[in-house]
Short mmCIF file of C-alpha atoms in Angstrom, two decimals:
data_model
loop_
_atom_site.label_atom_id
_atom_site.label_comp_id
_atom_site.label_asym_id
_atom_site.label_seq_id
_atom_site.Cartn_x
_atom_site.Cartn_y
_atom_site.Cartn_z
CA MET A 1 159.64 21.38 45.43
CA VAL A 2 157.13 18.86 46.64
CA ASP A 3 156.52 19.44 50.32
CA SER A 4 152.81 18.94 50.83
CA PHE A 5 149.84 17.15 49.31
CA THR A 6 147.43 19.04 47.16
CA THR A 7 143.97 18.22 45.85
CA PRO A 8 144.30 16.59 42.42
CA SER A 9 143.48 19.09 39.71
CA ALA A 10 142.98 18.78 36.02
CA ALA A 11 145.25 20.44 33.45
CA PRO A 12 144.08 23.79 32.07
CA ALA A 13 141.07 23.40 29.79
CA GLN A 14 141.78 23.80 26.10
CA GLU A 15 139.48 25.79 23.82
CA SER A 16 139.91 23.35 20.93
CA ARG A 17 138.13 19.98 20.99
CA ARG A 18 140.24 17.25 22.61
CA ASP A 19 140.70 13.77 21.28
CA PRO A 20 138.02 11.48 22.85
CA ARG A 21 140.42 8.53 22.77
CA PRO A 22 141.89 7.98 26.25
CA ALA A 23 145.63 8.45 26.61
CA VAL A 24 147.79 6.25 28.84
CA LEU A 25 151.00 7.51 30.50
CA LEU A 26 153.31 4.59 31.37
CA LEU A 27 156.32 5.18 33.59
CA HIS A 28 159.32 2.88 33.60
CA GLY A 29 161.22 1.70 36.67
CA LEU A 30 164.17 3.22 38.52
CA CYS A 31 167.44 3.27 36.47
CA ALA A 32 165.55 1.62 33.65
CA ASN A 33 164.01 2.70 30.33
CA PRO A 34 160.77 2.44 28.34
CA LEU A 35 161.87 -0.83 26.65
CA GLU A 36 160.51 -2.73 29.62
CA LEU A 37 157.02 -1.35 28.92
CA MET A 38 156.87 -2.01 25.15
CA PRO A 39 154.83 -5.28 25.18
CA LEU A 40 152.18 -3.57 27.33
CA ALA A 41 152.27 -0.37 25.31
CA ARG A 42 151.84 -2.26 22.03
CA THR A 43 148.78 -4.10 23.31
CA LEU A 44 147.14 -0.91 24.50
CA ARG A 45 147.89 0.91 21.26
CA THR A 46 146.47 -2.04 19.26
CA ALA A 47 143.30 -1.70 21.32
CA GLY A 48 142.99 1.93 20.35
CA TYR A 49 144.56 3.82 23.25
CA VAL A 50 147.12 6.52 22.83
CA VAL A 51 150.17 5.55 24.85
CA ASP A 52 153.12 7.70 26.00
CA ALA A 53 156.01 5.85 27.61
CA PRO A 54 158.66 8.57 28.07
CA ALA A 55 162.22 8.27 29.16
CA LEU A 56 162.70 10.43 32.28
CA SER A 57 166.07 12.15 32.59
CA GLY A 58 167.73 11.88 35.98
CA TYR A 59 165.56 8.87 36.82
CA GLY A 60 166.09 6.35 34.03
CA VAL A 61 168.97 5.14 31.88
CA SER A 62 168.91 5.13 28.10
CA PRO A 63 169.53 1.69 26.51
CA ASP A 64 172.48 3.13 24.58
CA GLN A 65 173.73 5.47 27.35
CA ARG A 66 176.79 4.36 29.32
CA ASP A 67 177.27 7.77 30.87
CA ARG A 68 174.08 7.88 32.88
CA GLY A 69 174.29 11.41 34.12
CA ALA A 70 173.49 12.63 37.58
CA VAL A 71 170.53 11.32 39.56
CA THR A 72 168.08 14.12 40.24
CA ARG A 73 165.72 14.54 43.19
CA PHE A 74 162.40 12.72 43.20
CA GLU A 75 160.64 16.06 43.02
CA ASP A 76 162.19 16.48 39.58
CA TRP A 77 161.04 12.99 38.53
CA LEU A 78 157.51 13.89 39.59
CA SER A 79 157.70 17.25 37.80
CA LEU A 80 158.67 15.57 34.55
CA ALA A 81 155.97 12.94 34.91
CA VAL A 82 153.30 15.54 35.63
CA ARG A 83 154.42 17.53 32.65
CA HIS A 84 153.89 14.51 30.42
CA PHE A 85 150.50 13.98 32.03
CA ASP A 86 149.51 17.60 31.39
CA ASP A 87 150.65 17.39 27.75
CA LEU A 88 148.34 14.41 27.27
CA ALA A 89 145.49 16.03 29.21
CA ALA A 90 145.73 19.09 26.91
CA ARG A 91 144.99 16.83 23.92
CA HIS A 92 142.83 14.04 25.38
CA GLU A 93 139.65 14.04 27.47
CA ARG A 94 140.87 11.26 29.80
CA VAL A 95 144.37 10.26 30.85
CA VAL A 96 145.31 7.00 32.60
CA VAL A 97 148.59 6.76 34.51
CA GLY A 98 150.52 3.60 35.23
CA GLY A 99 153.97 2.17 35.72
CA LEU A 100 156.17 -0.75 36.57
CA SER A 101 158.03 -1.18 39.87
CA MET A 102 159.17 2.25 41.03
CA GLY A 103 157.38 3.64 37.97
CA SER A 104 154.19 2.44 39.64
CA VAL A 105 155.06 4.39 42.77
CA LEU A 106 155.79 7.44 40.58
CA ALA A 107 152.41 6.97 38.89
CA LEU A 108 150.75 7.12 42.31
CA ALA A 109 152.62 10.39 42.97
CA VAL A 110 151.22 11.78 39.70
CA SER A 111 147.75 10.85 40.96
CA LEU A 112 148.39 12.98 44.01
CA ARG A 113 148.90 15.96 41.65
CA ARG A 114 146.39 15.25 38.92
CA GLN A 115 143.08 13.43 38.58
CA ALA A 116 143.76 10.30 36.56
CA ALA A 117 140.98 8.46 34.82
CA ALA A 118 142.44 5.16 36.16
CA GLN A 119 145.69 3.62 37.41
CA LEU A 120 147.70 0.65 36.23
CA LEU A 121 150.03 -0.48 39.00
CA LEU A 122 152.41 -3.26 38.07
CA SER A 123 154.90 -4.77 40.56
CA THR A 124 154.45 -1.81 42.89
CA SER A 125 157.52 -1.37 45.10
CA LEU A 126 156.35 0.26 48.30
CA HIS A 127 158.53 -2.25 50.15
CA PHE A 128 161.69 -4.04 49.05
CA ASP A 129 161.02 -7.34 50.68
CA GLY A 130 161.04 -9.90 47.85
CA TRP A 131 162.73 -13.27 48.21
CA ASN A 132 165.88 -12.16 46.35
CA VAL A 133 166.47 -9.02 48.42
CA SER A 134 169.61 -9.33 50.54
CA PRO A 135 169.13 -9.37 54.34
CA TRP A 136 171.83 -6.72 54.37
CA ARG A 137 169.35 -4.30 52.79
CA ARG A 138 168.25 -3.24 56.28
CA LEU A 139 171.62 -1.47 56.47
CA LEU A 140 170.97 0.49 53.28
CA PRO A 141 170.11 3.73 55.12
CA LEU A 142 173.72 3.87 56.14
CA ALA A 143 174.59 4.30 52.44
CA PHE A 144 172.28 7.29 52.29
CA VAL A 145 174.73 9.45 54.36
CA PRO A 146 175.62 12.33 52.03
CA PRO A 147 179.34 11.53 51.55
CA LEU A 148 178.58 7.90 50.73
CA ARG A 149 175.52 8.10 48.53
CA GLN A 150 177.41 10.12 45.92
CA TRP A 151 179.68 7.23 44.95
CA LEU A 152 178.26 3.99 46.24
CA ASN A 153 176.67 1.62 43.67
CA PHE A 154 174.91 -1.73 44.10
CA ARG A 155 175.21 -4.33 41.34
CA GLU A 156 172.02 -6.03 40.18
CA ARG A 157 172.10 -9.84 40.44
CA ALA A 158 170.30 -12.78 38.95
CA PRO A 159 167.46 -13.42 38.35
CA TYR A 160 167.05 -9.74 37.44
CA GLY A 161 163.31 -9.90 38.09
CA ILE A 162 162.84 -12.49 35.34
CA LYS A 163 161.81 -16.13 35.73
CA ASN A 164 162.08 -17.00 32.01
CA GLU A 165 165.55 -18.53 31.77
CA ARG A 166 166.11 -17.73 28.11
CA LEU A 167 165.15 -14.07 28.56
CA ARG A 168 167.18 -13.89 31.74
CA ALA A 169 170.31 -15.07 29.92
CA TRP A 170 169.74 -12.42 27.28
CA VAL A 171 169.39 -9.69 29.89
CA ALA A 172 172.52 -10.86 31.68
CA GLN A 173 174.49 -10.70 28.46
CA ALA A 174 173.22 -7.17 27.71
CA MET A 175 174.20 -6.03 31.16
CA VAL A 176 177.74 -7.33 30.69
CA SER A 177 178.20 -5.88 27.20
CA GLU A 178 176.17 -2.69 27.39
CA HIS A 179 175.62 -2.20 31.16
CA VAL A 180 171.93 -1.61 30.35
CA SER A 181 169.18 -4.03 29.24
CA ALA A 182 165.43 -3.99 28.70
CA ALA A 183 165.22 -4.93 32.41
CA GLY A 184 167.24 -1.90 33.49
CA ALA A 185 170.79 -1.00 34.36
CA ASP A 186 173.42 -3.38 35.79
CA THR A 187 173.84 -1.20 38.91
CA LEU A 188 171.71 1.00 41.11
CA SER A 189 173.37 3.99 42.73
CA ALA A 190 172.88 4.81 46.39
CA ALA A 191 171.79 8.30 45.30
CA ALA A 192 168.99 6.80 43.16
CA LEU A 193 167.83 4.47 45.91
CA TYR A 194 167.86 7.33 48.40
CA GLN A 195 165.58 9.40 46.15
CA ALA A 196 163.39 6.35 45.63
CA SER A 197 163.03 5.94 49.40
CA ARG A 198 161.95 9.59 49.64
CA LEU A 199 159.38 9.04 46.87
CA ILE A 200 158.00 5.97 48.65
CA ARG A 201 157.54 7.87 51.91
CA PHE A 202 155.79 10.67 50.03
CA VAL A 203 153.42 8.32 48.26
CA ARG A 204 152.68 6.16 51.30
CA GLY A 205 151.61 9.26 53.21
CA GLY A 206 149.19 10.16 50.46
CA LEU A 207 147.59 6.88 49.57
CA PRO A 208 144.25 7.64 51.22
CA MET A 209 143.92 10.68 48.89
CA VAL A 210 144.21 8.62 45.71
CA GLN A 211 140.73 7.68 44.49
CA ALA A 212 141.09 6.64 40.82
CA PRO A 213 139.93 3.17 39.66
CA THR A 214 142.98 0.94 40.10
CA LEU A 215 144.32 -2.23 38.57
CA ILE A 216 147.03 -3.95 40.67
CA LEU A 217 149.12 -6.65 38.96
CA HIS A 218 151.71 -8.49 41.01
CA ALA A 219 153.69 -11.72 40.91
CA SER A 220 153.22 -14.15 43.75
CA GLU A 221 156.94 -14.92 43.49
CA ASP A 222 158.08 -11.30 43.05
CA ASP A 223 161.80 -11.31 43.87
CA VAL A 224 161.96 -7.58 44.62
CA SER A 225 158.65 -6.59 46.29
CA GLY A 226 156.55 -9.17 48.16
CA PRO A 227 152.78 -9.19 48.81
CA ARG A 228 153.08 -6.53 51.51
CA SER A 229 153.03 -3.77 48.88
CA VAL A 230 149.78 -5.07 47.47
CA GLN A 231 148.26 -5.44 50.90
CA GLU A 232 149.09 -1.82 51.69
CA LEU A 233 147.56 -0.59 48.47
CA GLN A 234 144.40 -2.60 49.05
CA SER A 235 143.96 -1.38 52.62
CA ARG A 236 145.09 2.25 52.34
CA LEU A 237 144.13 3.55 48.89
CA GLY A 238 141.30 6.01 48.93
CA THR A 239 139.78 4.23 45.92
CA PRO A 240 136.54 2.45 46.76
CA ALA A 241 137.02 -1.30 47.17
CA GLU A 242 134.74 -2.13 44.23
CA GLU A 243 136.99 -0.03 41.95
CA ILE A 244 140.22 -1.89 42.86
CA GLU A 245 141.01 -4.99 40.79
CA ILE A 246 143.91 -7.26 41.79
CA HIS A 247 145.50 -9.99 39.70
CA TRP A 248 148.26 -12.35 40.92
CA PHE A 249 150.59 -14.02 38.41
CA HIS A 250 152.23 -17.26 39.41
CA HIS A 251 154.75 -17.90 36.56
CA SER A 252 156.68 -14.64 36.59
CA TYR A 253 158.94 -12.55 38.79
CA HIS A 254 159.16 -8.78 39.23
CA MET A 255 159.37 -7.74 35.55
CA LEU A 256 155.80 -8.67 34.72
CA THR A 257 155.80 -6.81 31.40
CA LEU A 258 158.72 -8.95 30.05
CA ASP A 259 158.46 -12.30 31.78
CA ASN A 260 156.51 -15.51 31.05
CA GLU A 261 153.05 -13.94 31.39
CA ARG A 262 153.72 -10.70 29.57
CA SER A 263 150.84 -11.27 27.11
CA ALA A 264 148.43 -12.11 29.91
CA VAL A 265 149.54 -9.05 31.87
CA ALA A 266 149.02 -6.80 28.85
CA ASN A 267 145.62 -8.34 28.08
CA VAL A 268 144.43 -7.90 31.67
CA ALA A 269 145.45 -4.21 31.58
CA ARG A 270 143.70 -3.78 28.19
CA ASP A 271 140.47 -5.39 29.39
CA PHE A 272 140.46 -3.34 32.60
CA LEU A 273 140.77 -0.09 30.62
CA LEU A 274 138.14 -1.13 28.11
CA ASN A 275 135.81 -1.66 31.05
CA ARG A 276 136.78 1.39 33.20
CA VAL A 277 137.94 3.88 30.60
CA PRO A 278 136.28 2.77 27.40
CA LEU A 279 137.35 4.11 24.00
CA GLY A 280 135.42 7.10 22.75
CA ALA A 281 134.81 8.60 19.35
CA PRO A 282 133.58 11.99 18.04
CA GLN A 283 129.79 12.20 17.91
CA GLY A 284 128.36 10.54 14.83
CA HIS A 285 131.48 8.48 14.15
CA ALA A 286 131.72 4.82 14.90
CA VAL A 287 134.81 3.33 16.59
CA SER A 288 136.59 0.68 14.61
CA HIS A 289 138.56 -1.55 16.94
CA PRO A 290 141.53 -3.32 15.35
CA PRO A 291 141.76 -7.03 16.10
CA PHE A 292 143.78 -7.95 19.16
CA SER A 293 147.05 -9.71 18.54
CA ASN A 294 149.97 -11.06 20.57
CA PRO A 295 152.22 -8.02 20.84
CA THR A 296 155.32 -10.18 21.24
CA ALA A 297 154.59 -12.86 18.68
CA SER A 298 157.64 -11.91 16.62
CA ARG A 299 159.96 -11.82 19.62
CA PRO A 300 162.47 -14.61 20.30
CA PHE A 301 160.86 -15.54 23.63
CA PRO A 302 159.73 -18.99 24.67
CA HIS A 303 156.14 -20.06 25.22
CA GLU A 304 154.21 -17.92 27.64
CA GLU A 305 152.15 -19.16 30.56
CA THR A 306 148.78 -17.46 30.80
CA PHE A 307 147.30 -18.69 34.03
CA HIS A 308 146.83 -16.14 36.77
CA GLU A 309 144.55 -15.48 39.71
CA GLN A 310 142.17 -12.57 40.14
CA HIS A 311 141.20 -11.24 43.55
CA ALA A 312 138.45 -8.72 44.22
#
């Protein structure tokens, strides 16, 4: 049970030599799956990083799973994420943690338990105040009453966090036919949202304790979480200001890893890690970097916009 903050600690040291290549733990969003992270994961792997983007039971939904199972408590989500972090730390000298949407919040929770080499925070959802959030959301706590949160569900609606119209149509079709898409499930349960609200409160209380170098990527037109989440991260993270890098994207919505600027998003994350957590190699061995390529070149997506704005 998570009931207090602790000083971040490293996983137990291993006697055998660990892989000098940094590992990256990427966490998907609430009631979603690792498919939404694949363009980013491919770019980081091509650059030479070892990437783990696990599916978290009780938190996510498998792309082929219609029976989604019971939502577990956020403490269980955090326990699973920390376990994946520890598995990577047992094999690699440095571990980066990151995520998309609620996965970004979960990544911050991991940083309260373990010392990450860096953080990749994409579309962080500390507040649900985007332009497509219903004004009725202020009544959501009423749905958290125990008898109600066990059976209430809220249907996702267009634009599903996606500005790209072609991709949005594909996601909408998948949600109708399979109830799950690369952008997540077609509904969010009150039980899942309740646990997410608890996770957010936990993380917001611990932000000053998080000190890892941090990359913050956010859409200026985010339909789920507006600029307030970024402003809170910038003002309350314990990370020194010179180690926080913020990039705004102006041609995407909430699902930055899938939308119009997905390649630019992945490339910014790659370049940040190459600067902050550079690739290593065993002593006496040179590192051979494979050439960078567009990780989604073979995907049936339209032309991508690549203009974005960086803030210190």
